[in-house]
C-alpha cells in the first residue's frame, strides 16, 4: 500500500513503516482512531438532534427524521437497537427471574402505566356517567313523586271544598223560607192565613243548628284556604267564607225582622178587619135612620133590624181591634176603642127607642133617641171616620221598627248572592 497523498482524506489509515505480520494489517492505533471518530460522529449526530429539538420548540413534539428511531424506545447507550443484549436481573431461589434492567423497565413501565391510566379514566368516566344518571333518575323520580303528591293534595283539597259547598247548600231550605217570609212581610202585599201560620211556625222553630253549621263551614274553609296552592281554589274557599258569614248574618237579621214584623203585620191585619167591620156598622146605622121615613110600625121594625146589625158589626170590630192591640202595642188603638164604645152605645140606644115606640112608650122613646144622638155626636168628635183607617199608623210603625234591619238584611243578601254565583261556577 502506498503513502497517502497530499489532499487525500485526512482520516486515511496510518501505515507503519515496519510491521510484524502482513503488510495490510491495521494497527490498534488505527482502530482506536476509528473508534474515536465513530464516537465523535455519534456525538455530532446527537448534537444535531438536540439542535433539531431545540429549534422545533419544547411545547410540541417533533417527529424524528425519516429512517431514525424514536428516542423514547432507543435507550441510553450508543449501540444500535438491533444489537442483542442480555437482560440483567436476579434469579430467586424459587426459580423466578426478576429483571433489574433499568432500560427495560424504563421503556416497558410507562406503556403499561398509560394503558392502566386510560382504563382507569374510562372506568371513572363510566362511573361518573352512571352516578350522574342515577342522580338524574333520582331527581326525576323525586320530582314525579312530588308532582304526584301535589296533585293528590290538590285533589283532596278540592274534595274538601266540595264537601263544604254541600254543607253550605244544606242551609238553603231555611234561607229560602226566611227570604220568602221577609219578602212577604216587607213588600206591603197581603198574605193569607196559611202564610201567616207558616211564618209563625218558622219563627217558633228558630234557626236550630243552622248557625252552628255555618260557623263550622266558615272555620273549616279558613283552615283549608291556608293550605291551598291554586288561586282558583283559594277564591272558592274565600267565597265559602263570605257566603257562610253572610248567610249567618242574613238569618240573624231575618229572624230579627220576623220578630218585629210578624206581630205588626198581624196587628195591622186585625185592625184592618176591625176597620172593615166598623164600616159595615156605619152603613147599617145610616140604613136604620133612613128606614124611619115615614114613621110607622113597619118602618120602625126595619130601622130596629138595621140598628141591631150595626150593633153586631160594632161588637165584632171591638173584638178585632182588641186582637190587634194584643198582637202589638206599636200603634195606639185607644181612640178606636173609645169610638167603638160610643158607636155601640148609640146603636143600643136606637134599638131601645124603636122598642119603646112599638110599646107605645113615647117618653122612653124620646129619651133613648136623645141618648143615641148624643153618642153619635161624641163619636164624631172622637174620630173622623174618613181618616180613621189604621193602616197608615201601622205602616209608620213597621218602617220605624224594620228600616235598619232591612238595610242590613239586603246587604247580606247581596253578599250571599255574589258569593253563591262564584260557587255555582265552581260546581259547574
Short mmCIF file of N, CA, C and O in Angstrom, two decimals, residues 321-417:
data_model
loop_
_atom_site.label_atom_id
_atom_site.label_comp_id
_atom_site.label_asym_id
_atom_site.label_seq_id
_atom_site.Cartn_x
_atom_site.Cartn_y
_atom_site.Cartn_z
N UNK A 321 -160.24 44.86 67.02
CA UNK A 321 -159.27 45.86 67.48
C UNK A 321 -158.57 45.41 68.77
O UNK A 321 -157.40 45.73 69.00
N UNK A 322 -159.31 44.69 69.59
CA UNK A 322 -158.70 44.14 70.81
C UNK A 322 -157.62 43.13 70.45
O UNK A 322 -156.53 43.08 71.08
N UNK A 323 -157.88 42.30 69.41
CA UNK A 323 -156.88 41.33 68.95
C UNK A 323 -155.66 42.04 68.38
O UNK A 323 -154.50 41.60 68.57
N UNK A 324 -155.88 43.14 67.69
CA UNK A 324 -154.77 43.91 67.13
C UNK A 324 -153.89 44.47 68.26
O UNK A 324 -152.65 44.44 68.19
N UNK A 325 -154.54 44.97 69.28
CA UNK A 325 -153.79 45.50 70.42
C UNK A 325 -153.00 44.41 71.12
O UNK A 325 -151.88 44.64 71.59
N UNK A 326 -153.59 43.24 71.20
CA UNK A 326 -152.89 42.12 71.84
C UNK A 326 -151.68 41.67 71.01
O UNK A 326 -150.65 41.27 71.58
N UNK A 327 -151.80 41.73 69.69
CA UNK A 327 -150.69 41.30 68.83
C UNK A 327 -149.53 42.27 68.92
O UNK A 327 -148.35 41.86 68.95
N UNK A 328 -149.80 43.55 68.98
CA UNK A 328 -148.73 44.54 69.04
C UNK A 328 -149.28 45.84 69.61
O UNK A 328 -150.38 46.28 69.26
N UNK A 329 -148.48 46.42 70.45
CA UNK A 329 -148.87 47.71 71.02
C UNK A 329 -148.10 48.84 70.35
O UNK A 329 -147.96 49.93 70.91
N UNK A 330 -147.56 48.56 69.13
CA UNK A 330 -146.81 49.59 68.43
C UNK A 330 -147.70 50.75 68.00
O UNK A 330 -147.21 51.87 67.82
N UNK A 331 -148.98 50.49 67.82
CA UNK A 331 -149.93 51.53 67.42
C UNK A 331 -150.93 51.73 68.56
O UNK A 331 -151.47 50.74 69.10
N UNK A 332 -151.18 52.97 68.91
CA UNK A 332 -152.13 53.29 69.96
C UNK A 332 -153.56 53.18 69.41
O UNK A 332 -153.94 53.93 68.49
N UNK A 333 -154.32 52.25 69.94
CA UNK A 333 -155.69 51.99 69.47
C UNK A 333 -156.75 52.53 70.45
O UNK A 333 -157.93 52.20 70.32
N UNK A 334 -156.35 53.32 71.39
CA UNK A 334 -157.30 53.81 72.40
C UNK A 334 -158.42 54.66 71.76
O UNK A 334 -159.58 54.58 72.19
N UNK A 335 -158.10 55.44 70.77
CA UNK A 335 -159.12 56.27 70.12
C UNK A 335 -160.17 55.39 69.44
O UNK A 335 -161.37 55.67 69.49
N UNK A 336 -159.68 54.30 68.82
CA UNK A 336 -160.62 53.39 68.16
C UNK A 336 -161.50 52.69 69.20
O UNK A 336 -162.70 52.47 68.96
N UNK A 337 -160.91 52.34 70.30
CA UNK A 337 -161.69 51.70 71.35
C UNK A 337 -162.78 52.65 71.87
O UNK A 337 -163.95 52.24 72.09
N UNK A 338 -162.42 53.91 72.08
CA UNK A 338 -163.38 54.89 72.54
C UNK A 338 -164.48 55.12 71.50
O UNK A 338 -165.67 55.20 71.84
N UNK A 339 -164.07 55.23 70.27
CA UNK A 339 -165.04 55.44 69.19
C UNK A 339 -166.02 54.28 69.10
O UNK A 339 -167.24 54.47 68.96
N UNK A 340 -165.49 53.08 69.15
CA UNK A 340 -166.34 51.89 69.05
C UNK A 340 -167.36 51.84 70.19
O UNK A 340 -168.54 51.50 69.99
N UNK A 341 -166.89 52.18 71.38
CA UNK A 341 -167.82 52.12 72.52
C UNK A 341 -168.94 53.16 72.37
O UNK A 341 -170.09 52.85 72.68
N UNK A 342 -168.61 54.34 71.88
CA UNK A 342 -169.63 55.36 71.66
C UNK A 342 -170.63 54.91 70.58
O UNK A 342 -171.85 55.12 70.71
N UNK A 343 -170.12 54.29 69.53
CA UNK A 343 -170.99 53.80 68.46
C UNK A 343 -171.88 52.65 68.96
O UNK A 343 -173.06 52.54 68.56
N UNK A 344 -171.30 51.83 69.81
CA UNK A 344 -172.10 50.73 70.37
C UNK A 344 -173.22 51.31 71.25
O UNK A 344 -174.40 50.86 71.20
N UNK A 345 -172.89 52.31 72.05
CA UNK A 345 -173.90 52.94 72.90
C UNK A 345 -175.01 53.61 72.06
O UNK A 345 -176.21 53.52 72.40
N UNK A 346 -174.59 54.21 70.96
CA UNK A 346 -175.58 54.89 70.10
C UNK A 346 -176.51 53.88 69.44
O UNK A 346 -177.74 54.09 69.39
N UNK A 347 -175.97 52.79 68.97
CA UNK A 347 -176.80 51.76 68.32
C UNK A 347 -177.72 51.09 69.34
O UNK A 347 -178.89 50.77 69.04
N UNK A 348 -177.19 50.85 70.52
CA UNK A 348 -178.01 50.23 71.57
C UNK A 348 -179.18 51.15 71.94
O UNK A 348 -180.33 50.69 72.11
N UNK A 349 -178.91 52.43 72.07
CA UNK A 349 -179.98 53.40 72.41
C UNK A 349 -181.02 53.47 71.29
O UNK A 349 -182.23 53.61 71.54
N UNK A 350 -180.58 53.34 70.03
CA UNK A 350 -181.52 53.38 68.90
C UNK A 350 -182.44 52.18 68.91
O UNK A 350 -183.65 52.30 68.63
N UNK A 351 -181.91 51.02 69.24
CA UNK A 351 -182.75 49.81 69.33
C UNK A 351 -183.78 49.97 70.45
O UNK A 351 -184.97 49.61 70.29
N UNK A 352 -183.36 50.51 71.60
CA UNK A 352 -184.27 50.70 72.73
C UNK A 352 -185.37 51.72 72.36
O UNK A 352 -186.55 51.58 72.79
N UNK A 353 -185.02 52.75 71.61
CA UNK A 353 -186.02 53.75 71.19
C UNK A 353 -187.05 53.12 70.27
O UNK A 353 -188.27 53.40 70.39
N UNK A 354 -186.59 52.25 69.37
CA UNK A 354 -187.54 51.55 68.47
C UNK A 354 -188.46 50.62 69.26
O UNK A 354 -189.68 50.52 68.97
N UNK A 355 -187.91 49.96 70.24
CA UNK A 355 -188.73 49.07 71.06
C UNK A 355 -189.77 49.90 71.86
O UNK A 355 -190.92 49.45 72.05
N UNK A 356 -189.39 51.07 72.36
CA UNK A 356 -190.32 51.94 73.11
C UNK A 356 -191.43 52.44 72.20
O UNK A 356 -192.58 52.55 72.62
N UNK A 357 -191.09 52.74 70.96
CA UNK A 357 -192.12 53.17 70.02
C UNK A 357 -193.13 52.07 69.79
O UNK A 357 -194.33 52.30 69.78
N UNK A 358 -192.65 50.86 69.58
CA UNK A 358 -193.55 49.72 69.34
C UNK A 358 -194.37 49.42 70.60
O UNK A 358 -195.50 48.91 70.50
N UNK A 359 -193.80 49.75 71.76
CA UNK A 359 -194.52 49.54 73.03
C UNK A 359 -195.39 50.74 73.36
O UNK A 359 -196.05 50.77 74.42
N UNK A 360 -195.42 51.74 72.52
CA UNK A 360 -196.19 52.95 72.68
C UNK A 360 -195.80 53.72 73.95
O UNK A 360 -196.62 54.36 74.60
N UNK A 361 -194.47 53.61 74.26
CA UNK A 361 -193.93 54.37 75.39
C UNK A 361 -193.15 55.54 74.79
O UNK A 361 -191.94 55.48 74.57
N UNK A 362 -193.94 56.64 74.57
CA UNK A 362 -193.35 57.77 73.87
C UNK A 362 -192.24 58.44 74.69
O UNK A 362 -191.22 58.90 74.15
N UNK A 363 -192.45 58.52 76.00
CA UNK A 363 -191.43 59.18 76.85
C UNK A 363 -190.11 58.45 76.78
O UNK A 363 -189.05 59.06 76.64
N UNK A 364 -190.13 57.12 76.92
CA UNK A 364 -188.88 56.34 76.85
C UNK A 364 -188.30 56.43 75.44
O UNK A 364 -187.06 56.48 75.28
N UNK A 365 -189.19 56.46 74.47
CA UNK A 365 -188.67 56.55 73.09
C UNK A 365 -187.91 57.85 72.89
O UNK A 365 -186.80 57.85 72.32
N UNK A 366 -188.43 58.96 73.38
CA UNK A 366 -187.74 60.24 73.22
C UNK A 366 -186.40 60.25 73.98
O UNK A 366 -185.38 60.77 73.49
N UNK A 367 -186.41 59.64 75.16
CA UNK A 367 -185.16 59.60 75.97
C UNK A 367 -184.07 58.81 75.25
O UNK A 367 -182.91 59.25 75.20
N UNK A 368 -184.44 57.66 74.71
CA UNK A 368 -183.44 56.83 74.04
C UNK A 368 -183.00 57.46 72.71
O UNK A 368 -181.82 57.35 72.34
N UNK A 369 -183.89 58.11 72.05
CA UNK A 369 -183.49 58.79 70.82
C UNK A 369 -182.47 59.91 71.12
O UNK A 369 -181.49 60.09 70.39
N UNK A 370 -182.74 60.64 72.18
CA UNK A 370 -181.80 61.72 72.57
C UNK A 370 -180.44 61.14 72.94
O UNK A 370 -179.38 61.67 72.54
N UNK A 371 -180.42 60.04 73.68
CA UNK A 371 -179.15 59.42 74.08
C UNK A 371 -178.39 58.92 72.86
O UNK A 371 -177.16 59.08 72.75
N UNK A 372 -179.12 58.32 71.92
CA UNK A 372 -178.45 57.81 70.72
C UNK A 372 -177.81 58.94 69.92
O UNK A 372 -176.67 58.81 69.44
N UNK A 373 -178.53 60.04 69.81
CA UNK A 373 -177.96 61.17 69.08
C UNK A 373 -176.74 61.76 69.79
O UNK A 373 -175.75 62.17 69.12
N UNK A 374 -176.79 61.79 71.11
CA UNK A 374 -175.62 62.31 71.86
C UNK A 374 -174.39 61.42 71.64
O UNK A 374 -173.27 61.91 71.46
N UNK A 375 -174.57 60.11 71.71
CA UNK A 375 -173.44 59.19 71.49
C UNK A 375 -172.87 59.33 70.07
O UNK A 375 -171.65 59.28 69.86
N UNK A 376 -173.74 59.53 69.13
CA UNK A 376 -173.26 59.70 67.75
C UNK A 376 -172.43 60.98 67.63
O UNK A 376 -171.39 60.99 66.95
N UNK A 377 -172.88 62.04 68.28
CA UNK A 377 -172.13 63.30 68.24
C UNK A 377 -170.77 63.15 68.90
O UNK A 377 -169.74 63.65 68.40
N UNK A 378 -170.71 62.47 70.02
CA UNK A 378 -169.43 62.26 70.71
C UNK A 378 -168.49 61.40 69.85
O UNK A 378 -167.27 61.63 69.82
N UNK A 379 -169.05 60.41 69.20
CA UNK A 379 -168.22 59.55 68.35
C UNK A 379 -167.64 60.34 67.19
O UNK A 379 -166.46 60.16 66.82
N UNK A 380 -168.43 61.23 66.62
CA UNK A 380 -167.93 62.05 65.52
C UNK A 380 -166.81 62.97 65.98
O UNK A 380 -165.84 63.22 65.24
N UNK A 381 -166.94 63.49 67.21
CA UNK A 381 -165.86 64.34 67.74
C UNK A 381 -164.60 63.53 68.06
O UNK A 381 -163.48 64.06 68.00
N UNK A 382 -164.80 62.31 68.42
CA UNK A 382 -163.64 61.44 68.79
C UNK A 382 -162.83 61.02 67.57
O UNK A 382 -161.60 60.97 67.62
N UNK A 383 -163.50 60.72 66.49
CA UNK A 383 -162.78 60.17 65.33
C UNK A 383 -163.50 60.55 64.06
O UNK A 383 -164.72 60.37 63.96
N UNK A 384 -162.74 61.05 63.13
CA UNK A 384 -163.29 61.31 61.79
C UNK A 384 -163.17 60.04 61.01
O UNK A 384 -162.06 59.56 60.72
N UNK A 385 -164.30 59.48 60.65
CA UNK A 385 -164.31 58.16 60.06
C UNK A 385 -163.52 58.10 58.74
O UNK A 385 -162.87 57.10 58.45
N UNK A 386 -163.55 59.16 57.99
CA UNK A 386 -162.85 59.16 56.69
C UNK A 386 -161.34 59.06 56.87
O UNK A 386 -160.63 58.62 55.96
N UNK A 387 -160.84 59.48 58.01
CA UNK A 387 -159.38 59.46 58.24
C UNK A 387 -159.00 58.42 59.29
O UNK A 387 -157.89 58.46 59.81
N UNK A 388 -159.95 57.54 59.57
CA UNK A 388 -159.72 56.63 60.69
C UNK A 388 -159.05 55.31 60.30
O UNK A 388 -158.86 54.45 61.16
N UNK A 389 -158.70 55.13 59.03
CA UNK A 389 -158.07 53.87 58.60
C UNK A 389 -156.75 53.69 59.35
O UNK A 389 -155.84 54.54 59.24
N UNK A 390 -156.59 52.61 60.10
CA UNK A 390 -155.38 52.42 60.92
C UNK A 390 -154.16 51.94 60.11
O UNK A 390 -153.06 51.84 60.68
N UNK A 391 -154.32 51.63 58.85
CA UNK A 391 -153.20 51.09 58.07
C UNK A 391 -152.01 52.04 58.04
O UNK A 391 -150.84 51.61 58.13
N UNK A 392 -152.27 53.33 57.90
CA UNK A 392 -151.19 54.30 57.87
C UNK A 392 -150.36 54.29 59.14
O UNK A 392 -149.12 54.37 59.09
N UNK A 393 -151.03 54.17 60.27
CA UNK A 393 -150.31 54.14 61.54
C UNK A 393 -149.43 52.89 61.66
O UNK A 393 -148.29 52.95 62.16
N UNK A 394 -149.95 51.78 61.18
CA UNK A 394 -149.15 50.55 61.23
C UNK A 394 -147.96 50.58 60.25
O UNK A 394 -146.90 50.05 60.56
N UNK A 395 -148.13 51.19 59.12
CA UNK A 395 -147.02 51.31 58.17
C UNK A 395 -145.89 52.15 58.74
O UNK A 395 -144.70 51.82 58.59
N UNK A 396 -146.27 53.23 59.40
CA UNK A 396 -145.25 54.05 60.05
C UNK A 396 -144.51 53.28 61.13
O UNK A 396 -143.28 53.35 61.25
N UNK A 397 -145.27 52.53 61.93
CA UNK A 397 -144.65 51.73 62.98
C UNK A 397 -143.75 50.65 62.39
O UNK A 397 -142.65 50.36 62.91
N UNK A 398 -144.18 50.04 61.30
CA UNK A 398 -143.39 48.99 60.65
C UNK A 398 -142.08 49.57 60.10
O UNK A 398 -141.01 48.97 60.26
N UNK A 399 -142.16 50.72 59.47
CA UNK A 399 -140.96 51.35 58.91
C UNK A 399 -139.97 51.70 60.01
O UNK A 399 -138.76 51.47 59.87
N UNK A 400 -140.47 52.23 61.10
CA UNK A 400 -139.59 52.60 62.20
C UNK A 400 -138.90 51.39 62.82
O UNK A 400 -137.74 51.45 63.25
N UNK A 401 -139.62 50.28 62.86
CA UNK A 401 -139.08 49.09 63.53
C UNK A 401 -138.15 48.27 62.63
O UNK A 401 -137.28 47.54 63.15
N UNK A 402 -138.29 48.35 61.31
CA UNK A 402 -137.58 47.42 60.43
C UNK A 402 -136.62 48.07 59.42
O UNK A 402 -135.90 47.34 58.73
N UNK A 403 -136.57 49.37 59.31
CA UNK A 403 -135.75 50.01 58.27
C UNK A 403 -134.28 49.63 58.39
O UNK A 403 -133.65 49.20 57.41
N UNK A 404 -133.73 49.79 59.57
CA UNK A 404 -132.31 49.48 59.75
C UNK A 404 -132.05 47.99 59.54
O UNK A 404 -131.07 47.60 58.89
N UNK A 405 -132.93 47.15 60.07
CA UNK A 405 -132.76 45.71 59.90
C UNK A 405 -132.86 45.31 58.43
O UNK A 405 -132.09 44.46 57.95
N UNK A 406 -133.78 45.91 57.70
CA UNK A 406 -133.93 45.58 56.29
C UNK A 406 -132.71 46.01 55.47
O UNK A 406 -132.30 45.31 54.54
N UNK A 407 -132.13 47.14 55.79
CA UNK A 407 -130.91 47.57 55.10
C UNK A 407 -129.78 46.57 55.30
O UNK A 407 -129.08 46.20 54.36
N UNK A 408 -129.61 46.14 56.54
CA UNK A 408 -128.59 45.14 56.82
C UNK A 408 -128.91 43.82 56.13
O UNK A 408 -128.02 43.16 55.57
N UNK A 409 -130.18 43.45 56.14
CA UNK A 409 -130.59 42.18 55.51
C UNK A 409 -130.33 42.22 54.01
O UNK A 409 -129.80 41.25 53.45
N UNK A 410 -130.67 43.29 53.35
CA UNK A 410 -130.46 43.39 51.92
C UNK A 410 -128.96 43.37 51.57
O UNK A 410 -128.56 42.79 50.56
N UNK A 411 -128.14 44.00 52.40
CA UNK A 411 -126.70 43.98 52.16
C UNK A 411 -126.15 42.56 52.26
O UNK A 411 -125.37 42.11 51.40
N UNK A 412 -126.54 41.84 53.31
CA UNK A 412 -126.07 40.46 53.46
C UNK A 412 -126.65 39.56 52.37
O UNK A 412 -125.97 38.64 51.89
N UNK A 413 -127.87 39.83 51.98
CA UNK A 413 -128.49 39.05 50.90
C UNK A 413 -127.72 39.23 49.60
O UNK A 413 -127.51 38.28 48.83
N UNK A 414 -127.27 40.45 49.34
CA UNK A 414 -126.47 40.71 48.15
C UNK A 414 -125.12 40.01 48.22
O UNK A 414 -124.64 39.45 47.23
N UNK A 415 -124.50 39.99 49.41
CA UNK A 415 -123.22 39.28 49.58
C UNK A 415 -123.38 37.78 49.33
O UNK A 415 -122.54 37.15 48.70
N UNK A 416 -124.47 37.23 49.82
CA UNK A 416 -124.73 35.81 49.59
C UNK A 416 -124.91 35.53 48.11
O UNK A 416 -124.39 34.55 47.56
N UNK A 417 -125.64 36.41 47.43
CA UNK A 417 -125.90 36.22 46.01
C UNK A 417 -124.62 36.22 45.20
O UNK A 417 -124.40 35.37 44.33
#
